[in-house]
PDB file of C-alpha atoms in Angstrom:
ATOM      1  CA  MET A   1       2.744  -8.497  -5.937  1.00  0.00           C
ATOM      2  CA  THR A   2       3.997  -5.402  -7.754  1.00  0.00           C
ATOM      3  CA  LYS A   3       1.604  -4.019 -10.380  1.00  0.00           C
ATOM      4  CA  LEU A   4       3.225  -1.596 -12.824  1.00  0.00           C
ATOM      5  CA  ALA A   5       1.203   0.880 -14.890  1.00  0.00           C
ATOM      6  CA  ALA A   6       2.746   2.605 -17.898  1.00  0.00           C
ATOM      7  CA  ASN A   7       2.408   6.367 -17.739  1.00  0.00           C
ATOM      8  CA  LEU A   8       1.528   7.176 -21.347  1.00  0.00           C
ATOM      9  CA  THR A   9       2.343  10.853 -20.931  1.00  0.00           C
ATOM     10  CA  MET A  10       5.971   9.961 -20.226  1.00  0.00           C
ATOM     11  CA  LEU A  11       6.491   6.573 -21.901  1.00  0.00           C
ATOM     12  CA  PHE A  12       6.278   5.511 -25.560  1.00  0.00           C
ATOM     13  CA  ASN A  13       6.594   9.099 -26.754  1.00  0.00           C
ATOM     14  CA  GLU A  14       8.134   7.671 -29.929  1.00  0.00           C
ATOM     15  CA  VAL A  15       4.561   7.249 -31.239  1.00  0.00           C
ATOM     16  CA  PRO A  16       1.407   9.419 -31.087  1.00  0.00           C
ATOM     17  CA  PHE A  17      -0.594   9.253 -27.869  1.00  0.00           C
ATOM     18  CA  MET A  18      -3.390   7.057 -29.185  1.00  0.00           C
ATOM     19  CA  ASP A  19      -0.818   4.492 -30.395  1.00  0.00           C
ATOM     20  CA  ARG A  20       0.834   4.221 -26.978  1.00  0.00           C
ATOM     21  CA  PHE A  21      -1.846   1.910 -25.592  1.00  0.00           C
ATOM     22  CA  GLU A  22      -0.831  -0.814 -28.044  1.00  0.00           C
ATOM     23  CA  GLN A  23       2.831  -0.281 -27.261  1.00  0.00           C
ATOM     24  CA  ALA A  24       2.177  -0.565 -23.531  1.00  0.00           C
ATOM     25  CA  ALA A  25       0.295  -3.848 -23.976  1.00  0.00           C
ATOM     26  CA  LYS A  26       2.934  -5.268 -26.330  1.00  0.00           C
ATOM     27  CA  ASN A  27       5.576  -4.546 -23.726  1.00  0.00           C
ATOM     28  CA  GLY A  28       3.822  -6.342 -20.916  1.00  0.00           C
ATOM     29  CA  PHE A  29       1.885  -3.643 -19.100  1.00  0.00           C
ATOM     30  CA  LYS A  30      -1.622  -4.468 -17.848  1.00  0.00           C
ATOM     31  CA  GLY A  31      -2.513  -0.985 -16.634  1.00  0.00           C
ATOM     32  CA  VAL A  32      -1.958   2.578 -17.836  1.00  0.00           C
ATOM     33  CA  GLU A  33      -2.146   6.078 -16.424  1.00  0.00           C
ATOM     34  CA  PHE A  34      -1.547   9.521 -17.905  1.00  0.00           C
ATOM     35  CA  LEU A  35      -1.905  13.173 -17.014  1.00  0.00           C
ATOM     36  CA  PHE A  36      -5.012  14.054 -19.012  1.00  0.00           C
ATOM     37  CA  PRO A  37      -7.392  12.385 -21.495  1.00  0.00           C
ATOM     38  CA  TYR A  38      -9.323  15.526 -22.371  1.00  0.00           C
ATOM     39  CA  ASP A  39      -7.818  16.243 -25.793  1.00  0.00           C
ATOM     40  CA  PHE A  40      -9.519  13.103 -27.119  1.00  0.00           C
ATOM     41  CA  PRO A  41     -13.127  11.889 -27.096  1.00  0.00           C
ATOM     42  CA  ALA A  42     -13.643   9.615 -24.097  1.00  0.00           C
ATOM     43  CA  ALA A  43     -15.120   6.902 -26.323  1.00  0.00           C
ATOM     44  CA  ASP A  44     -11.964   6.818 -28.462  1.00  0.00           C
ATOM     45  CA  VAL A  45      -9.713   6.415 -25.430  1.00  0.00           C
ATOM     46  CA  ALA A  46     -12.021   3.734 -24.032  1.00  0.00           C
ATOM     47  CA  ALA A  47     -11.803   1.855 -27.322  1.00  0.00           C
ATOM     48  CA  LYS A  48      -8.000   1.802 -27.104  1.00  0.00           C
ATOM     49  CA  LEU A  49      -8.181   0.463 -23.567  1.00  0.00           C
ATOM     50  CA  LYS A  50     -10.570  -2.288 -24.603  1.00  0.00           C
ATOM     51  CA  GLU A  51      -8.615  -3.223 -27.746  1.00  0.00           C
ATOM     52  CA  ASN A  52      -5.466  -3.708 -25.708  1.00  0.00           C
ATOM     53  CA  ASN A  53      -7.038  -5.225 -22.578  1.00  0.00           C
ATOM     54  CA  LEU A  54      -5.661  -2.458 -20.368  1.00  0.00           C
ATOM     55  CA  GLU A  55      -6.930  -1.195 -17.028  1.00  0.00           C
ATOM     56  CA  MET A  56      -7.300   2.577 -16.694  1.00  0.00           C
ATOM     57  CA  VAL A  57      -5.561   3.216 -13.398  1.00  0.00           C
ATOM     58  CA  LEU A  58      -5.363   7.001 -12.962  1.00  0.00           C
ATOM     59  CA  HIS A  59      -5.593  10.389 -14.594  1.00  0.00           C
ATOM     60  CA  ASN A  60      -5.727  13.966 -13.317  1.00  0.00           C
ATOM     61  CA  LEU A  61      -8.514  16.500 -13.160  1.00  0.00           C
ATOM     62  CA  PRO A  62      -8.146  19.334 -15.673  1.00  0.00           C
ATOM     63  CA  ALA A  63      -5.241  21.500 -14.528  1.00  0.00           C
ATOM     64  CA  GLY A  64      -5.644  24.837 -16.287  1.00  0.00           C
ATOM     65  CA  ASN A  65      -3.430  25.980 -19.141  1.00  0.00           C
ATOM     66  CA  TRP A  66      -0.788  23.235 -19.057  1.00  0.00           C
ATOM     67  CA  ALA A  67       0.933  24.353 -22.253  1.00  0.00           C
ATOM     68  CA  GLY A  68       1.126  27.852 -20.792  1.00  0.00           C
ATOM     69  CA  GLY A  69       2.900  26.629 -17.678  1.00  0.00           C
ATOM     70  CA  GLU A  70       0.021  26.145 -15.256  1.00  0.00           C
ATOM     71  CA  ARG A  71       0.284  23.038 -13.088  1.00  0.00           C
ATOM     72  CA  GLY A  72      -3.171  22.893 -11.557  1.00  0.00           C
ATOM     73  CA  ILE A  73      -5.660  25.506 -10.356  1.00  0.00           C
ATOM     74  CA  ALA A  74      -6.993  23.977  -7.132  1.00  0.00           C
ATOM     75  CA  CYS A  75      -5.245  26.615  -4.973  1.00  0.00           C
ATOM     76  CA  HIS A  76      -6.210  29.578  -7.189  1.00  0.00           C
ATOM     77  CA  PRO A  77      -8.875  31.727  -5.467  1.00  0.00           C
ATOM     78  CA  ASP A  78     -10.055  33.263  -8.742  1.00  0.00           C
ATOM     79  CA  ARG A  79     -10.528  29.927 -10.559  1.00  0.00           C
ATOM     80  CA  VAL A  80     -13.004  28.106  -8.306  1.00  0.00           C
ATOM     81  CA  GLU A  81     -15.804  27.875 -10.863  1.00  0.00           C
ATOM     82  CA  GLU A  82     -13.354  26.583 -13.472  1.00  0.00           C
ATOM     83  CA  PHE A  83     -12.143  24.009 -10.966  1.00  0.00           C
ATOM     84  CA  LYS A  84     -15.699  22.838 -10.288  1.00  0.00           C
ATOM     85  CA  ALA A  85     -16.369  22.519 -14.015  1.00  0.00           C
ATOM     86  CA  GLY A  86     -13.212  20.400 -14.222  1.00  0.00           C
ATOM     87  CA  VAL A  87     -14.593  18.027 -11.598  1.00  0.00           C
ATOM     88  CA  ASP A  88     -17.692  17.508 -13.757  1.00  0.00           C
ATOM     89  CA  LYS A  89     -15.561  16.926 -16.834  1.00  0.00           C
ATOM     90  CA  ALA A  90     -13.371  14.406 -15.025  1.00  0.00           C
ATOM     91  CA  ILE A  91     -16.443  12.487 -13.873  1.00  0.00           C
ATOM     92  CA  GLU A  92     -17.708  12.313 -17.462  1.00  0.00           C
ATOM     93  CA  TYR A  93     -14.421  10.729 -18.575  1.00  0.00           C
ATOM     94  CA  VAL A  94     -14.150   8.388 -15.600  1.00  0.00           C
ATOM     95  CA  LYS A  95     -17.569   6.947 -16.338  1.00  0.00           C
ATOM     96  CA  VAL A  96     -16.543   6.104 -19.892  1.00  0.00           C
ATOM     97  CA  LEU A  97     -12.942   5.021 -19.238  1.00  0.00           C
ATOM     98  CA  GLY A  98     -13.553   3.123 -16.011  1.00  0.00           C
ATOM     99  CA  THR A  99     -10.741   5.033 -14.309  1.00  0.00           C
ATOM    100  CA  LYS A 100     -10.056   3.637 -10.835  1.00  0.00           C
ATOM    101  CA  GLN A 101      -9.120   6.961  -9.205  1.00  0.00           C
ATOM    102  CA  VAL A 102      -8.365  10.587 -10.110  1.00  0.00           C
ATOM    103  CA  ASN A 103      -5.674  12.970  -8.927  1.00  0.00           C
ATOM    104  CA  ILE A 104      -5.772  16.715  -8.285  1.00  0.00           C
ATOM    105  CA  LEU A 105      -2.750  18.939  -8.842  1.00  0.00           C
ATOM    106  CA  SER A 106      -2.913  21.800  -6.336  1.00  0.00           C
ATOM    107  CA  GLY A 107      -1.037  24.184  -8.610  1.00  0.00           C
ATOM    108  CA  ILE A 108       1.545  26.944  -8.349  1.00  0.00           C
ATOM    109  CA  VAL A 109       0.584  29.687  -5.905  1.00  0.00           C
ATOM    110  CA  PRO A 110      -0.383  32.734  -8.000  1.00  0.00           C
ATOM    111  CA  ALA A 111       1.381  36.057  -7.545  1.00  0.00           C
ATOM    112  CA  GLY A 112      -0.288  38.169  -4.882  1.00  0.00           C
ATOM    113  CA  VAL A 113      -1.947  35.197  -3.185  1.00  0.00           C
ATOM    114  CA  THR A 114      -0.818  34.348   0.353  1.00  0.00           C
ATOM    115  CA  HIS A 115      -0.102  30.820   1.534  1.00  0.00           C
ATOM    116  CA  GLU A 116      -3.149  31.052   3.798  1.00  0.00           C
ATOM    117  CA  GLN A 117      -5.411  32.104   0.924  1.00  0.00           C
ATOM    118  CA  ALA A 118      -4.089  29.331  -1.298  1.00  0.00           C
ATOM    119  CA  GLU A 119      -4.601  26.745   1.438  1.00  0.00           C
ATOM    120  CA  ALA A 120      -8.142  27.879   2.200  1.00  0.00           C
ATOM    121  CA  THR A 121      -9.020  27.674  -1.496  1.00  0.00           C
ATOM    122  CA  LEU A 122      -7.455  24.240  -1.875  1.00  0.00           C
ATOM    123  CA  VAL A 123      -9.239  22.855   1.190  1.00  0.00           C
ATOM    124  CA  ALA A 124     -12.605  24.180   0.018  1.00  0.00           C
ATOM    125  CA  ASN A 125     -12.076  22.792  -3.481  1.00  0.00           C
ATOM    126  CA  LEU A 126     -11.015  19.410  -2.133  1.00  0.00           C
ATOM    127  CA  LYS A 127     -14.095  19.229   0.096  1.00  0.00           C
ATOM    128  CA  TYR A 128     -16.259  19.909  -2.956  1.00  0.00           C
ATOM    129  CA  ALA A 129     -14.439  17.458  -5.231  1.00  0.00           C
ATOM    130  CA  ALA A 130     -14.141  14.668  -2.654  1.00  0.00           C
ATOM    131  CA  ALA A 131     -17.877  14.762  -1.943  1.00  0.00           C
ATOM    132  CA  LYS A 132     -18.893  14.938  -5.575  1.00  0.00           C
ATOM    133  CA  LEU A 133     -16.553  12.109  -6.574  1.00  0.00           C
ATOM    134  CA  LYS A 134     -17.591   9.991  -3.592  1.00  0.00           C
ATOM    135  CA  ALA A 135     -21.170  10.130  -4.845  1.00  0.00           C
ATOM    136  CA  GLU A 136     -19.892   8.532  -8.062  1.00  0.00           C
ATOM    137  CA  GLY A 137     -17.709   5.970  -6.279  1.00  0.00           C
ATOM    138  CA  ILE A 138     -14.453   7.585  -7.421  1.00  0.00           C
ATOM    139  CA  PRO A 139     -11.512   7.961  -4.984  1.00  0.00           C
ATOM    140  CA  LEU A 140      -9.780  11.351  -5.041  1.00  0.00           C
ATOM    141  CA  LEU A 141      -6.006  11.713  -4.645  1.00  0.00           C
ATOM    142  CA  ILE A 142      -3.689  14.667  -4.068  1.00  0.00           C
ATOM    143  CA  GLU A 143       0.013  14.745  -4.864  1.00  0.00           C
ATOM    144  CA  ALA A 144       3.025  16.543  -3.416  1.00  0.00           C
ATOM    145  CA  ILE A 145       5.574  17.712  -6.007  1.00  0.00           C
ATOM    146  CA  ASN A 146       9.155  18.879  -5.624  1.00  0.00           C
ATOM    147  CA  THR A 147       9.939  22.563  -5.968  1.00  0.00           C
ATOM    148  CA  PHE A 148      13.128  21.978  -7.933  1.00  0.00           C
ATOM    149  CA  ASP A 149      11.084  20.857 -10.939  1.00  0.00           C
ATOM    150  CA  ILE A 150       8.073  23.111 -10.292  1.00  0.00           C
ATOM    151  CA  PRO A 151       9.057  26.196  -8.269  1.00  0.00           C
ATOM    152  CA  GLY A 152       6.177  27.656  -6.307  1.00  0.00           C
ATOM    153  CA  PHE A 153       4.047  24.494  -6.309  1.00  0.00           C
ATOM    154  CA  PHE A 154       1.771  24.589  -3.267  1.00  0.00           C
ATOM    155  CA  LEU A 155       1.825  21.003  -2.016  1.00  0.00           C
ATOM    156  CA  THR A 156       5.408  19.896  -1.440  1.00  0.00           C
ATOM    157  CA  GLY A 157       5.729  17.224   1.245  1.00  0.00           C
ATOM    158  CA  THR A 158       4.178  14.423   3.249  1.00  0.00           C
ATOM    159  CA  LYS A 159       3.348  16.334   6.456  1.00  0.00           C
ATOM    160  CA  GLN A 160       1.697  19.160   4.543  1.00  0.00           C
ATOM    161  CA  THR A 161      -0.294  16.692   2.465  1.00  0.00           C
ATOM    162  CA  LEU A 162      -1.506  14.811   5.531  1.00  0.00           C
ATOM    163  CA  ASP A 163      -2.417  18.103   7.216  1.00  0.00           C
ATOM    164  CA  ILE A 164      -4.508  19.106   4.200  1.00  0.00           C
ATOM    165  CA  ILE A 165      -6.250  15.722   4.167  1.00  0.00           C
ATOM    166  CA  ALA A 166      -7.081  16.170   7.863  1.00  0.00           C
ATOM    167  CA  LYS A 167      -8.455  19.673   7.270  1.00  0.00           C
ATOM    168  CA  VAL A 168     -10.656  18.443   4.435  1.00  0.00           C
ATOM    169  CA  GLY A 169     -11.994  15.692   6.688  1.00  0.00           C
ATOM    170  CA  SER A 170     -13.251  13.414   3.922  1.00  0.00           C
ATOM    171  CA  ASP A 171     -12.986   9.632   3.818  1.00  0.00           C
ATOM    172  CA  ASN A 172     -12.669   9.960   0.038  1.00  0.00           C
ATOM    173  CA  LEU A 173      -9.368  11.871  -0.083  1.00  0.00           C
ATOM    174  CA  PHE A 174      -6.046  10.057  -0.313  1.00  0.00           C
ATOM    175  CA  PHE A 175      -2.312  10.642  -0.866  1.00  0.00           C
ATOM    176  CA  GLN A 176      -0.713   9.782  -4.185  1.00  0.00           C
ATOM    177  CA  TYR A 177       2.893   9.166  -3.173  1.00  0.00           C
ATOM    178  CA  ASP A 178       5.460   9.951  -5.857  1.00  0.00           C
ATOM    179  CA  ILE A 179       8.783   8.393  -4.897  1.00  0.00           C
ATOM    180  CA  TYR A 180      10.821  10.684  -7.152  1.00  0.00           C
ATOM    181  CA  HIS A 181       9.281  13.911  -5.875  1.00  0.00           C
ATOM    182  CA  MET A 182       9.496  12.864  -2.242  1.00  0.00           C
ATOM    183  CA  GLN A 183      13.101  11.705  -2.578  1.00  0.00           C
ATOM    184  CA  ARG A 184      13.976  15.193  -3.762  1.00  0.00           C
ATOM    185  CA  MET A 185      12.000  16.963  -1.036  1.00  0.00           C
ATOM    186  CA  GLU A 186      12.467  14.831   2.065  1.00  0.00           C
ATOM    187  CA  GLY A 187      13.850  11.308   1.571  1.00  0.00           C
ATOM    188  CA  GLU A 188      12.932   8.775   4.295  1.00  0.00           C
ATOM    189  CA  LEU A 189      10.945   6.857   1.680  1.00  0.00           C
ATOM    190  CA  ALA A 190      10.448   3.453   3.289  1.00  0.00           C
ATOM    191  CA  ASN A 191       9.390   4.626   6.737  1.00  0.00           C
ATOM    192  CA  THR A 192       7.077   7.261   5.266  1.00  0.00           C
ATOM    193  CA  LEU A 193       5.380   4.718   3.025  1.00  0.00           C
ATOM    194  CA  LYS A 194       4.943   2.263   5.893  1.00  0.00           C
ATOM    195  CA  ALA A 195       3.620   4.866   8.321  1.00  0.00           C
ATOM    196  CA  ASN A 196       1.051   6.198   5.861  1.00  0.00           C
ATOM    197  CA  LEU A 197       0.144   3.092   3.890  1.00  0.00           C
ATOM    198  CA  ALA A 198      -3.540   3.363   4.844  1.00  0.00           C
ATOM    199  CA  VAL A 199      -3.903   6.650   2.937  1.00  0.00           C
ATOM    200  CA  ILE A 200      -1.639   5.791  -0.026  1.00  0.00           C
ATOM    201  CA  PRO A 201      -3.621   3.906  -2.710  1.00  0.00           C
ATOM    202  CA  HIS A 202      -1.295   4.833  -5.577  1.00  0.00           C
ATOM    203  CA  ILE A 203       2.462   5.279  -5.998  1.00  0.00           C
ATOM    204  CA  GLN A 204       4.513   6.707  -8.857  1.00  0.00           C
ATOM    205  CA  LEU A 205       8.190   6.190  -9.547  1.00  0.00           C
ATOM    206  CA  ALA A 206      11.271   7.547 -11.255  1.00  0.00           C
ATOM    207  CA  ASP A 207      14.904   7.630 -10.191  1.00  0.00           C
ATOM    208  CA  ASN A 208      16.921  10.637  -9.106  1.00  0.00           C
ATOM    209  CA  PRO A 209      18.764  12.552 -10.474  1.00  0.00           C
ATOM    210  CA  GLY A 210      17.255  12.987 -13.931  1.00  0.00           C
ATOM    211  CA  ARG A 211      13.826  11.400 -13.404  1.00  0.00           C
ATOM    212  CA  PHE A 212      14.951   8.417 -15.461  1.00  0.00           C
ATOM    213  CA  GLU A 213      14.302   4.673 -15.085  1.00  0.00           C
ATOM    214  CA  PRO A 214      14.807   2.841 -11.785  1.00  0.00           C
ATOM    215  CA  GLY A 215      18.432   1.773 -11.529  1.00  0.00           C
ATOM    216  CA  THR A 216      19.830   4.918 -13.146  1.00  0.00           C
ATOM    217  CA  GLY A 217      20.217   6.915  -9.936  1.00  0.00           C
ATOM    218  CA  GLU A 218      20.424   6.943  -6.163  1.00  0.00           C
ATOM    219  CA  ILE A 219      17.131   5.304  -5.141  1.00  0.00           C
ATOM    220  CA  ASN A 220      17.378   1.653  -4.075  1.00  0.00           C
ATOM    221  CA  TYR A 221      14.407   0.283  -5.997  1.00  0.00           C
ATOM    222  CA  THR A 222      15.434  -3.333  -5.454  1.00  0.00           C
ATOM    223  CA  PHE A 223      14.866  -2.739  -1.760  1.00  0.00           C
ATOM    224  CA  LEU A 224      11.735  -0.616  -2.191  1.00  0.00           C
ATOM    225  CA  PHE A 225       9.845  -3.087  -4.394  1.00  0.00           C
ATOM    226  CA  LYS A 226      10.489  -5.885  -1.893  1.00  0.00           C
ATOM    227  CA  PHE A 227       9.626  -3.583   0.998  1.00  0.00           C
ATOM    228  CA  LEU A 228       6.285  -2.569  -0.532  1.00  0.00           C
ATOM    229  CA  ASP A 229       5.361  -6.239  -0.863  1.00  0.00           C
ATOM    230  CA  GLU A 230       6.378  -6.889   2.736  1.00  0.00           C
ATOM    231  CA  ILE A 231       4.239  -4.071   4.161  1.00  0.00           C
ATOM    232  CA  GLY A 232       1.251  -5.164   2.096  1.00  0.00           C
ATOM    233  CA  TYR A 233       0.930  -2.452  -0.539  1.00  0.00           C
ATOM    234  CA  LYS A 234      -1.790  -3.589  -2.968  1.00  0.00           C
ATOM    235  CA  GLY A 235      -2.085  -0.636  -5.343  1.00  0.00           C
ATOM    236  CA  TRP A 236      -0.562   0.137  -8.717  1.00  0.00           C
ATOM    237  CA  ILE A 237       2.811   1.786  -9.228  1.00  0.00           C
ATOM    238  CA  GLY A 238       2.790   4.262 -12.075  1.00  0.00           C
ATOM    239  CA  CYS A 239       5.952   4.405 -14.181  1.00  0.00           C
ATOM    240  CA  GLU A 240       6.145   8.181 -14.522  1.00  0.00           C
ATOM    241  CA  TYR A 241       9.721   8.578 -15.660  1.00  0.00           C
ATOM    242  CA  LYS A 242      11.606   9.960 -18.666  1.00  0.00           C
ATOM    243  CA  PRO A 243      13.207   7.132 -20.667  1.00  0.00           C
ATOM    244  CA  LYS A 244      16.914   7.852 -20.777  1.00  0.00           C
ATOM    245  CA  ALA A 245      17.511   6.333 -24.224  1.00  0.00           C
ATOM    246  CA  GLY A 246      14.156   5.211 -25.647  1.00  0.00           C
ATOM    247  CA  THR A 247      11.188   3.641 -23.909  1.00  0.00           C
ATOM    248  CA  VAL A 248      11.532   0.031 -25.066  1.00  0.00           C
ATOM    249  CA  GLU A 249      15.315   0.122 -24.772  1.00  0.00           C
ATOM    250  CA  GLY A 250      14.997   1.191 -21.154  1.00  0.00           C
ATOM    251  CA  LEU A 251      12.446  -1.366 -19.963  1.00  0.00           C
ATOM    252  CA  GLY A 252      15.109  -3.848 -18.888  1.00  0.00           C
ATOM    253  CA  TRP A 253      14.953  -2.370 -15.400  1.00  0.00           C
ATOM    254  CA  ARG A 254      11.848  -4.443 -14.707  1.00  0.00           C
ATOM    255  CA  ALA A 255      13.623  -7.766 -15.128  1.00  0.00           C
ATOM    256  CA  ALA A 256      16.671  -6.426 -13.338  1.00  0.00           C
ATOM    257  CA  HIS A 257      14.440  -5.764 -10.325  1.00  0.00           C
ATOM    258  CA  GLY A 258      12.681  -9.124 -10.541  1.00  0.00           C
ATOM    259  CA  LEU A 259       9.492  -7.724 -12.091  1.00  0.00           C
TER     260      LEU A 259
END
């Protein structure tokens, strides 16, 4: 059975962030995810979750200076101590919010850093984070992102992601599969999902082109939702798309896809 989580970074932007929890619940969502909770006290976010009977599905570790264009620091050799501090901060929030799993953004490779240096840094950081989070019972995810939207991003495809997971060698590191990003980078969505289902505990969606709602582009979501049920996917699917003409106005795609 398909479980949809509203991504509150992308959806319900018509209201302030702390009001989006109520909007998500009013519009039928049972779970939520977002990029970061760290601009707000954890207790305040937890109160919104409780008030609206929402499950906290996923958020990311701190990812550097997001407003300044950074998209993660896990592959930055000169930011290791900052990364480790971010792991501690994420754990603090997870314990209060009850977050089911956390995601790491590998980041854009810094100028002057080789691919090999970036990979070695990422692997070492993932080993550290996976072990520390495992001790707290928190699954760790990594995500591949398309280089059209984020040029220079380190982790860009399924094979590379699986290779990194193998090099880390932890049973607490998994693949967050973003349908939109992987459609742009490699396609072959259904077979990839089926082949790697054991290491994919979370999926995100948007259509292409535009990163809008399912049904606005080229991806056959009617097929994919049915296919995910058939292969036994049990996790959440995060709705991480840009509403084309207003969040509530665009939610009709769920009924159109039998959800």
